[in-house]
Each structure stands twice: as C-alpha cells, then as structure tokens.
Amino acid sequence: MNDWTDTEGRNGQEDRQALIRIENMGKTYDTGAVQVAALKEVDLIIRQGEFVAVMGQSGSGKSTLMNILGCLDRPTSGKYYLEGIDIGSRSSDELSLIRNKKIGFVFQSFNLIPRTSALKNVELPMTYARIPFHERHRRAMELLQKVDLGDRMEHMPNELSGGQKQRVAVARALANDPPILLADEPTGNLDSTSSGEIMRLFTALNAEGVTVIVVTHENEIAAFARRVIRFRDGKMISDETGGGHYAVD
Amino acid sequence: MLWIENMKMALLAIRINKMRSFLTMLGIIIGISAVISIVSIGDSMRGVIADQFKNIGVNRAMIYVSFVDDRRESDLFTLDELEKVKDAFPKEIVAIDPSSSEDAELTRGRKTIQVALEGVPGNYSDVQPLDMVDGRMINAGDLAAGRNYVVLKKETAIELFGKAQASGETIRAEVSGEPSELTVVGVYEKEATPMDALFMGSTPVAYVPYTSLVSTGDYFFALNFYIAEDIDYNVFKSQVVGLISRMKNRTADQISYNSAQEEMSMADNIMQGMSLAVGAIAAISLLVGGIGIMNIMLVSVTERTREIGIRKALGARTRDILIQFLTESALLSAAGGLIGTLLGIGFVMIGGAVAKIDVVIDPMVVLIAVAFSAMVGVLFGILPASKAAKADPIDALRYE
C-alpha cells in the first residue's frame, strides 16, 4: 500500500501505525501588512482506523488544519508526515498525486463536477490515477451501488437531492481506495435524515478500516466519532477519546 | 488514455455553450475561408490570364515608335517596311501583319451586324489555329491577291444567313464609311467564357486578309508578329528593336516593344502579389479569431474556477489541467478551421461554376490554413490554460 519508502519516523516502533503525525506545526498567513497565525504549535498523531472529529468555532483554525491534512496546503512551521512522508517538502504536483492516492475528500457543498454524470464524477479520481477505462467504469459502478445509488448512475448532479449528491461525493472519495476520508462539514447542507445516512455510511467505512476525519461544529455529528479534538484560536485545546455512541446496526 | 477523456471533456464544454462556441469559432471560420478563397481566386485568375494570353498568342509581340513629342510621319510603317522586317528575320518571325483592325457593319438584306474586322497574315492558321465549322481560313493566296474574302464567326453567320454553312455567300460591308463587297470563305467557332467578354469585348471578330484593310502606300501604326518558339528571345528583341530604331532614325528607348510573354509574366506577378497581400490581410482576421478564442477561454476558466479546484483536490496535476484547457481551445479553433476550409472551398467552387472558370485549390494552402488555425488555438489557449493550471486549489474551491 505504501508507495513511498521515505520513512523518517524518529520514534520508530511506537509510530509505525501512525498514519498522520504532526509535530509542532504552525500556519501563518501573510496578508501583507499583518501576519495572521491560523495554527500554532499543533502536535497530533492519528493512527490507521481512527474516527476523529475536529471541532471549533469559525476562525478556530480547523479549516486550516483540514487543508493541511488534505495536502491542499503546506505548514509554514513544524512538520506534517503522512505515512511517513514529509508533506512540507513536496511539490504541488507531488501533493496532487498524494491527494489522489491517499485522501478522499467530502465537502460541505458536495463539489460534484456540474453537467457530469454521477458515474463520471466517481470515475474522475481514477482518471487522474491513469486507471484504464473499463476498470474505472466497473469500480465506479460498484462504489455507487455501495452508497445505494445503483439506479442513479447516469443522473447529472442537478437531478440529485442533497443527500444523493453527498453519497456520490463519498463514492468519489473512495475511488482510489484511500486510507483517509477527510470530510469538511459533510452534513452542513443536509437535512437530519440525510445527515444520519451520511454519518452511518462513514461509521460503516470506518469499521472497514478507513480512517475518517470529520470537521464539524455540531455536537451530534461529533458524537459519531470515537475521538474529538477541539480547536480555539489556532490551538488544540482538548483531545478526548471514548465517544462513538452510535454503533453500526 | 487521458487524452480521450480530455477530448470528451472538451467536446462537452463546447456543447454546453453552443452559441458561445459557435460565435468564438466564427472568427476562425471567417479568417480561414477568406484566406482559402482569396488565395484560390488569385491562383484561378492567374490561370485565366494565362489562358487569355494563350488565346491572343503567347508568342505574339508588337513593335512601334513610342509617343514622342516630335512625332513625324516616318514613325509610321508601310507595307514595304513590313516586308523588310520580315526578310531581316526569316527564321525568327513566323508571321507578321500590320496590326490592323477596323469596326465594320456587315449587311445582308435587311440585317446589319457590327463586327471587328481583323487583318490577318496568310499563315494565320499556323500561329492561331481556329475551329473551322465551314470552309477555310484566309490563306497566303488571298493575301497576295488582295482578295475581298472574309471568315465569319459562327454566330455572325447564323444571324446573317440563318446557317453556319455560309461559304460562297457575299455580304456588303461598310468599313470606315467606305462600302465594299466581301465573299465568305469560312466560318469559325469559338466558345466564349465570361472572361473573354471581360477581356475582349463582345463584338464578334471577322477575319480578312490584312491587304484588304491596308494597301501599299498606306501608313499604319505598329507591326504585329509571331515569334518562333525555339529562338533566343532576348537576342531577337534587341535585334528587332535595333533594326526599327535605325529604320526610323530613333534611339532604342524610343521604340516600344510589347510581347505577350512579358505582359503575361507581369500580369502574373501583379496577381500573385495582390493575392498574397489580400491573403495576408485575411490572415490578420485569423489573428483576431485567435484573440477571440483566448478571450472566451479566459471567461471559461474563470467560470470554472471551482471545477478546477475540485479537479485539483481529486488529484489533477498542473499538466492535467493545462492539457484539458489546451485541448478545448485547440478543438474549438480546429473545428472553426475545418468549417472555414469547407466554406472557403465551397465559395471558390460556386464562384468558379458561376464565372465558368477552372478553379485552382492548392491543397498546400488548405493544409497550411488548417494547421495554422489549430496552432492559433494552442497558442492562444496557452495563456488561459496556464492560468487555470496555476490556480491554487484552496482559493479555487472557495471561489463562488
């Protein structure tokens, strides 16, 4: 599974199963006149198979953390290792490749490609992974069936309900079988029924071994996670394990 | 593998904005069809001009004393002088005549027709073969005897006699107010193209021995002759100009020598230059078309900023996005180029059919035009595509 032999883990044995290791990481935005510190001195380890909720008010730094965890952005200080790879030293094309193989994104506003069928949307990450047409077609159908959209494959995003769109997005996130599922307010635009569906889907995927990280400000959503990390003013203020009240049926 | 996907995505993007895509292509369509039709029209015109000169006789030349201030009677020629020139170049000059042509009215019964009488030498049929439908052409015997014979055009004969077989018939003619009687010895046929009408006028030509228009003692303006094909043309030119200048006591630069050959290459050069210049102007519209494509691609990139962000988040590399948008702009302009090519060829074909001329479409020009339009697409697609490719995924995802 690990394509990168670059293992710089210093704590050897202990961190072998650390999927994500963040050491004294900070992110500062240079807005010209002032420097805004969005994240300060973050230390975090997330292991394979965890279900983590990241919580905080807007401006707490949770979105910045999300962008860095998703390899969309680089830290300005400290280190971020994903499967032992130092993300800060990678080029933007290398980050594209890492995102493609290692991270499945689920966004608040679904972010499906417009005027492109559900099937084509799910195929897209596999297209960029240069997977041959027939294989990606077969896998995309399989994934859509898995999220209960077997009868909506040829539908365009504007022909789908919010909950259906988000399920297409989940199927797309799983396309290249990534170890991490990163969801940013995945239920923010959904009614409670659809929200429940999506969260149960996450729980089921987590049970299959996928590491799920959900950014949210809703306690009901965070309650699905076994570990809740809270942020305020760019700092991690708490890290609690022991949640997960909602078990899979 | 990915380029098929890119092609599909580009086609989709073009289809979604049909009207916009078409209007964008219009610049290229107009540019390409203009370049192709202008260059083809130019080439076709050159062909027409060459044909026209062949009609007149490529080996034909005319010599006369230029219009100088101290014009004197001796600047004109007599038939004696014509014989002298002919004798001086027995090998080089195949046929010679006094370049005589008169408007005449031919009358038979109540019918009168305007024709242009052309005085021809005895061996005219050797240098300018005609399609005879009846009788024969004027010959050397007619010339020597000064017979009042005439060869009519088929249409003229039919109008006067109601038939093309008019040999042996006689008609009354009035040349420069002087009445005479002419005997028809032959009828010729010549298919006229609209171009002939343009170049020659529509008065039908009737041929007579030149001796019936110019008699011994008459003065005429120029010598018209046909040169043998296998001679050194420039040597002959300087020799004949030298002879005339001595004969007329003029300097060589006071002698005008016009040859069909020289005029043809001059006209050809002018046509070539003209079609090149107009073609270059048309090529500018291609440039404008390219800028149109760039403009629309920039709009499209801005509109699809969020899509670009999503693609990048899902693993698209800089090059993937670049190629996606380059494919779109290249496809847009290549499609425009193709439509423009077909349209241009269509224009030329229709124009050629209407004007009844053989059109020349240089496949090289078509190839260059299409290649150029695809190049325009790629070239003017680079800026928008690199703008898209360089977009930061976070900013792009946040774009509303």
CSV table of N, CA, C and O in Angstrom, one decimal, chain B residues 222-283:
chain,number,residue,atom,x,y,z
B,222,ALA,N,1.7,50.1,-86.1
B,222,ALA,CA,2.6,49.1,-85.5
B,222,ALA,C,2.7,47.9,-86.3
B,222,ALA,O,1.9,47.6,-87.2
B,223,LEU,N,3.8,47.1,-86.0
B,223,LEU,CA,4.0,45.8,-86.6
B,223,LEU,C,3.6,44.8,-85.5
B,223,LEU,O,4.0,44.8,-84.4
B,224,ASN,N,2.8,43.8,-86.0
B,224,ASN,CA,2.4,42.7,-85.1
B,224,ASN,C,2.9,41.4,-85.6
B,224,ASN,O,2.7,41.1,-86.8
B,225,PHE,N,3.7,40.7,-84.8
B,225,PHE,CA,4.3,39.5,-85.3
B,225,PHE,C,4.3,38.3,-84.4
B,225,PHE,O,4.1,38.5,-83.2
B,226,TYR,N,4.5,37.2,-84.9
B,226,TYR,CA,4.5,35.9,-84.1
B,226,TYR,C,5.9,35.4,-84.2
B,226,TYR,O,6.5,35.2,-85.3
B,227,ILE,N,6.5,35.1,-83.0
B,227,ILE,CA,7.9,34.7,-83.0
B,227,ILE,C,8.0,33.2,-82.9
B,227,ILE,O,7.2,32.6,-82.2
B,228,ALA,N,9.0,32.7,-83.5
B,228,ALA,CA,9.3,31.2,-83.5
B,228,ALA,C,9.6,30.8,-82.0
B,228,ALA,O,10.1,31.7,-81.2
B,229,GLU,N,9.3,29.6,-81.7
B,229,GLU,CA,9.4,29.2,-80.3
B,229,GLU,C,10.8,28.9,-79.8
B,229,GLU,O,11.2,29.1,-78.7
B,230,ASP,N,11.7,28.5,-80.8
B,230,ASP,CA,13.0,28.0,-80.4
B,230,ASP,C,14.1,29.0,-80.6
B,230,ASP,O,15.2,28.6,-81.0
B,231,ILE,N,13.8,30.2,-80.4
B,231,ILE,CA,14.9,31.2,-80.6
B,231,ILE,C,15.2,31.9,-79.3
B,231,ILE,O,14.5,31.8,-78.3
B,232,ASP,N,16.4,32.5,-79.2
B,232,ASP,CA,16.8,33.3,-78.0
B,232,ASP,C,16.0,34.6,-78.0
B,232,ASP,O,16.2,35.5,-78.8
B,233,TYR,N,15.0,34.6,-77.2
B,233,TYR,CA,14.1,35.6,-77.1
B,233,TYR,C,14.7,37.0,-76.9
B,233,TYR,O,14.4,38.0,-77.7
B,234,ASN,N,15.6,37.1,-76.0
B,234,ASN,CA,16.2,38.5,-75.7
B,234,ASN,C,17.1,39.0,-76.8
B,234,ASN,O,17.1,40.2,-77.1
B,235,VAL,N,17.8,38.0,-77.4
B,235,VAL,CA,18.7,38.4,-78.5
B,235,VAL,C,17.8,39.0,-79.7
B,235,VAL,O,18.0,40.1,-80.2
B,236,PHE,N,16.7,38.3,-79.9
B,236,PHE,CA,15.8,38.7,-81.0
B,236,PHE,C,15.2,40.1,-80.7
B,236,PHE,O,15.2,41.0,-81.5
B,237,LYS,N,14.8,40.3,-79.5
B,237,LYS,CA,14.2,41.5,-79.1
B,237,LYS,C,15.2,42.7,-79.3
B,237,LYS,O,14.8,43.7,-79.9
B,238,SER,N,16.4,42.5,-78.9
B,238,SER,CA,17.4,43.7,-79.1
B,238,SER,C,17.7,43.9,-80.6
B,238,SER,O,17.8,45.0,-81.0
B,239,GLN,N,17.7,42.8,-81.3
B,239,GLN,CA,18.0,42.9,-82.8
B,239,GLN,C,16.8,43.6,-83.5
B,239,GLN,O,17.1,44.5,-84.3
B,240,VAL,N,15.6,43.2,-83.2
B,240,VAL,CA,14.5,43.8,-83.9
B,240,VAL,C,14.3,45.3,-83.5
B,240,VAL,O,14.0,46.2,-84.3
B,241,VAL,N,14.5,45.6,-82.2
B,241,VAL,CA,14.4,47.0,-81.7
B,241,VAL,C,15.5,47.8,-82.4
B,241,VAL,O,15.3,48.9,-82.9
B,242,GLY,N,16.7,47.2,-82.5
B,242,GLY,CA,17.9,47.9,-83.2
B,242,GLY,C,17.5,48.2,-84.7
B,242,GLY,O,17.7,49.3,-85.1
B,243,LEU,N,16.9,47.2,-85.3
B,243,LEU,CA,16.6,47.4,-86.7
B,243,LEU,C,15.6,48.5,-86.9
B,243,LEU,O,15.7,49.4,-87.8
B,244,ILE,N,14.5,48.5,-86.1
B,244,ILE,CA,13.5,49.5,-86.2
B,244,ILE,C,14.0,50.9,-85.9
B,244,ILE,O,13.7,51.9,-86.5
B,245,SER,N,14.9,51.0,-84.8
B,245,SER,CA,15.4,52.3,-84.5
B,245,SER,C,16.3,52.9,-85.6
B,245,SER,O,16.2,54.1,-85.8
B,246,ARG,N,17.0,52.0,-86.3
B,246,ARG,CA,17.8,52.5,-87.4
B,246,ARG,C,16.9,52.9,-88.5
B,246,ARG,O,17.0,54.0,-89.1
B,247,MET,N,15.9,52.1,-88.8
B,247,MET,CA,14.9,52.3,-89.9
B,247,MET,C,14.2,53.6,-89.7
B,247,MET,O,14.0,54.4,-90.6
B,248,LYS,N,13.8,53.9,-88.4
B,248,LYS,CA,13.0,55.1,-88.1
B,248,LYS,C,13.9,56.3,-87.6
B,248,LYS,O,13.3,57.3,-87.2
B,249,ASN,N,15.2,56.0,-87.5
B,249,ASN,CA,16.1,57.1,-87.1
B,249,ASN,C,15.7,57.6,-85.7
B,249,ASN,O,15.6,58.8,-85.4
B,250,ARG,N,15.4,56.6,-84.8
B,250,ARG,CA,15.1,56.9,-83.4
B,250,ARG,C,16.1,56.1,-82.5
B,250,ARG,O,16.7,55.1,-82.9
B,251,THR,N,16.2,56.6,-81.3
B,251,THR,CA,17.0,55.8,-80.3
B,251,THR,C,16.2,54.6,-79.9
B,251,THR,O,15.0,54.5,-80.0
B,252,ALA,N,16.9,53.6,-79.4
B,252,ALA,CA,16.3,52.3,-79.0
B,252,ALA,C,15.2,52.5,-77.9
B,252,ALA,O,14.2,51.8,-77.9
B,253,ASP,N,15.5,53.5,-77.0
B,253,ASP,CA,14.5,53.7,-76.0
B,253,ASP,C,13.2,54.4,-76.4
B,253,ASP,O,12.2,54.6,-75.7
B,254,GLN,N,13.2,54.8,-77.7
B,254,GLN,CA,12.0,55.4,-78.3
B,254,GLN,C,11.2,54.4,-79.0
B,254,GLN,O,10.1,54.7,-79.5
B,255,ILE,N,11.7,53.2,-79.0
B,255,ILE,CA,10.9,52.1,-79.6
B,255,ILE,C,10.2,51.3,-78.6
B,255,ILE,O,10.8,50.9,-77.6
B,256,SER,N,8.9,51.1,-78.8
B,256,SER,CA,8.1,50.3,-77.8
B,256,SER,C,8.0,48.9,-78.3
B,256,SER,O,7.7,48.7,-79.5
B,257,TYR,N,8.3,47.9,-77.5
B,257,TYR,CA,8.2,46.5,-77.9
B,257,TYR,C,7.4,45.8,-76.8
B,257,TYR,O,7.8,45.7,-75.6
B,258,ASN,N,6.2,45.4,-77.2
B,258,ASN,CA,5.3,44.7,-76.2
B,258,ASN,C,5.2,43.3,-76.6
B,258,ASN,O,4.7,43.0,-77.7
B,259,SER,N,5.5,42.4,-75.7
B,259,SER,CA,5.3,41.0,-76.1
B,259,SER,C,4.3,40.4,-75.1
B,259,SER,O,4.3,40.8,-73.9
B,260,ALA,N,3.5,39.5,-75.6
B,260,ALA,CA,2.5,38.8,-74.7
B,260,ALA,C,3.2,38.1,-73.6
B,260,ALA,O,2.7,38.1,-72.5
B,261,GLN,N,4.4,37.6,-73.9
B,261,GLN,CA,5.2,36.8,-72.9
B,261,GLN,C,5.5,37.8,-71.7
B,261,GLN,O,5.2,37.4,-70.5
B,262,GLU,N,6.0,38.9,-72.0
B,262,GLU,CA,6.4,39.9,-70.9
B,262,GLU,C,5.2,40.3,-70.2
B,262,GLU,O,5.2,40.4,-69.0
B,263,GLU,N,4.1,40.7,-70.9
B,263,GLU,CA,2.9,41.2,-70.3
B,263,GLU,C,2.3,40.1,-69.4
B,263,GLU,O,1.8,40.4,-68.3
B,264,MET,N,2.4,38.8,-69.9
B,264,MET,CA,1.8,37.8,-69.1
B,264,MET,C,2.5,37.6,-67.8
B,264,MET,O,1.9,37.5,-66.7
B,265,SER,N,3.8,37.6,-67.9
B,265,SER,CA,4.6,37.4,-66.6
B,265,SER,C,4.4,38.6,-65.7
B,265,SER,O,4.3,38.5,-64.5
B,266,MET,N,4.2,39.8,-66.3
B,266,MET,CA,3.9,41.0,-65.5
B,266,MET,C,2.6,40.9,-64.8
B,266,MET,O,2.5,41.0,-63.6
B,267,ALA,N,1.6,40.5,-65.6
B,267,ALA,CA,0.2,40.3,-65.0
B,267,ALA,C,0.2,39.3,-63.9
B,267,ALA,O,-0.4,39.4,-62.9
B,268,ASP,N,1.0,38.2,-64.2
B,268,ASP,CA,1.0,37.1,-63.3
B,268,ASP,C,1.7,37.6,-62.0
B,268,ASP,O,1.2,37.2,-60.9
B,269,ASN,N,2.7,38.3,-62.1
B,269,ASN,CA,3.4,38.9,-60.9
B,269,ASN,C,2.5,39.8,-60.1
B,269,ASN,O,2.4,39.7,-58.9
B,270,ILE,N,1.7,40.6,-60.8
B,270,ILE,CA,0.8,41.5,-60.1
B,270,ILE,C,-0.3,40.7,-59.4
B,270,ILE,O,-0.5,40.9,-58.2
B,271,MET,N,-0.8,39.7,-60.1
B,271,MET,CA,-1.9,38.9,-59.5
B,271,MET,C,-1.3,38.2,-58.2
B,271,MET,O,-2.0,38.1,-57.2
B,272,GLN,N,-0.1,37.6,-58.4
B,272,GLN,CA,0.5,36.9,-57.3
B,272,GLN,C,0.7,37.8,-56.1
B,272,GLN,O,0.3,37.5,-55.0
B,273,GLY,N,1.2,39.0,-56.4
B,273,GLY,CA,1.4,40.0,-55.3
B,273,GLY,C,0.1,40.4,-54.7
B,273,GLY,O,0.1,40.5,-53.4
B,274,MET,N,-0.9,40.6,-55.5
B,274,MET,CA,-2.2,41.0,-55.0
B,274,MET,C,-2.8,40.0,-54.1
B,274,MET,O,-3.2,40.3,-53.0
B,275,SER,N,-2.8,38.7,-54.6
B,275,SER,CA,-3.4,37.7,-53.8
B,275,SER,C,-2.6,37.4,-52.5
B,275,SER,O,-3.2,37.1,-51.4
B,276,LEU,N,-1.3,37.6,-52.5
B,276,LEU,CA,-0.5,37.5,-51.3
B,276,LEU,C,-0.9,38.6,-50.3
B,276,LEU,O,-1.0,38.3,-49.1
B,277,ALA,N,-1.0,39.8,-50.9
B,277,ALA,CA,-1.3,40.9,-50.0
B,277,ALA,C,-2.7,40.8,-49.3
B,277,ALA,O,-2.8,40.9,-48.1
B,278,VAL,N,-3.7,40.5,-50.2
B,278,VAL,CA,-5.0,40.3,-49.6
B,278,VAL,C,-5.1,39.1,-48.7
B,278,VAL,O,-5.7,39.2,-47.7
B,279,GLY,N,-4.4,38.1,-49.1
B,279,GLY,CA,-4.3,36.9,-48.2
B,279,GLY,C,-3.7,37.2,-46.9
B,279,GLY,O,-4.2,36.8,-45.8
B,280,ALA,N,-2.7,38.1,-46.9
B,280,ALA,CA,-2.1,38.5,-45.6
B,280,ALA,C,-3.1,39.3,-44.7
B,280,ALA,O,-3.1,39.1,-43.5
B,281,ILE,N,-3.8,40.1,-45.4
B,281,ILE,CA,-4.9,40.9,-44.7
B,281,ILE,C,-5.9,39.9,-44.1
B,281,ILE,O,-6.3,40.0,-42.9
B,282,ALA,N,-6.3,38.9,-44.9
B,282,ALA,CA,-7.2,37.9,-44.4
B,282,ALA,C,-6.6,37.2,-43.2
B,282,ALA,O,-7.3,36.8,-42.3
B,283,ALA,N,-5.3,36.9,-43.3
B,283,ALA,CA,-4.7,36.2,-42.2
B,283,ALA,C,-4.8,37.0,-40.9
B,283,ALA,O,-4.8,36.4,-39.8
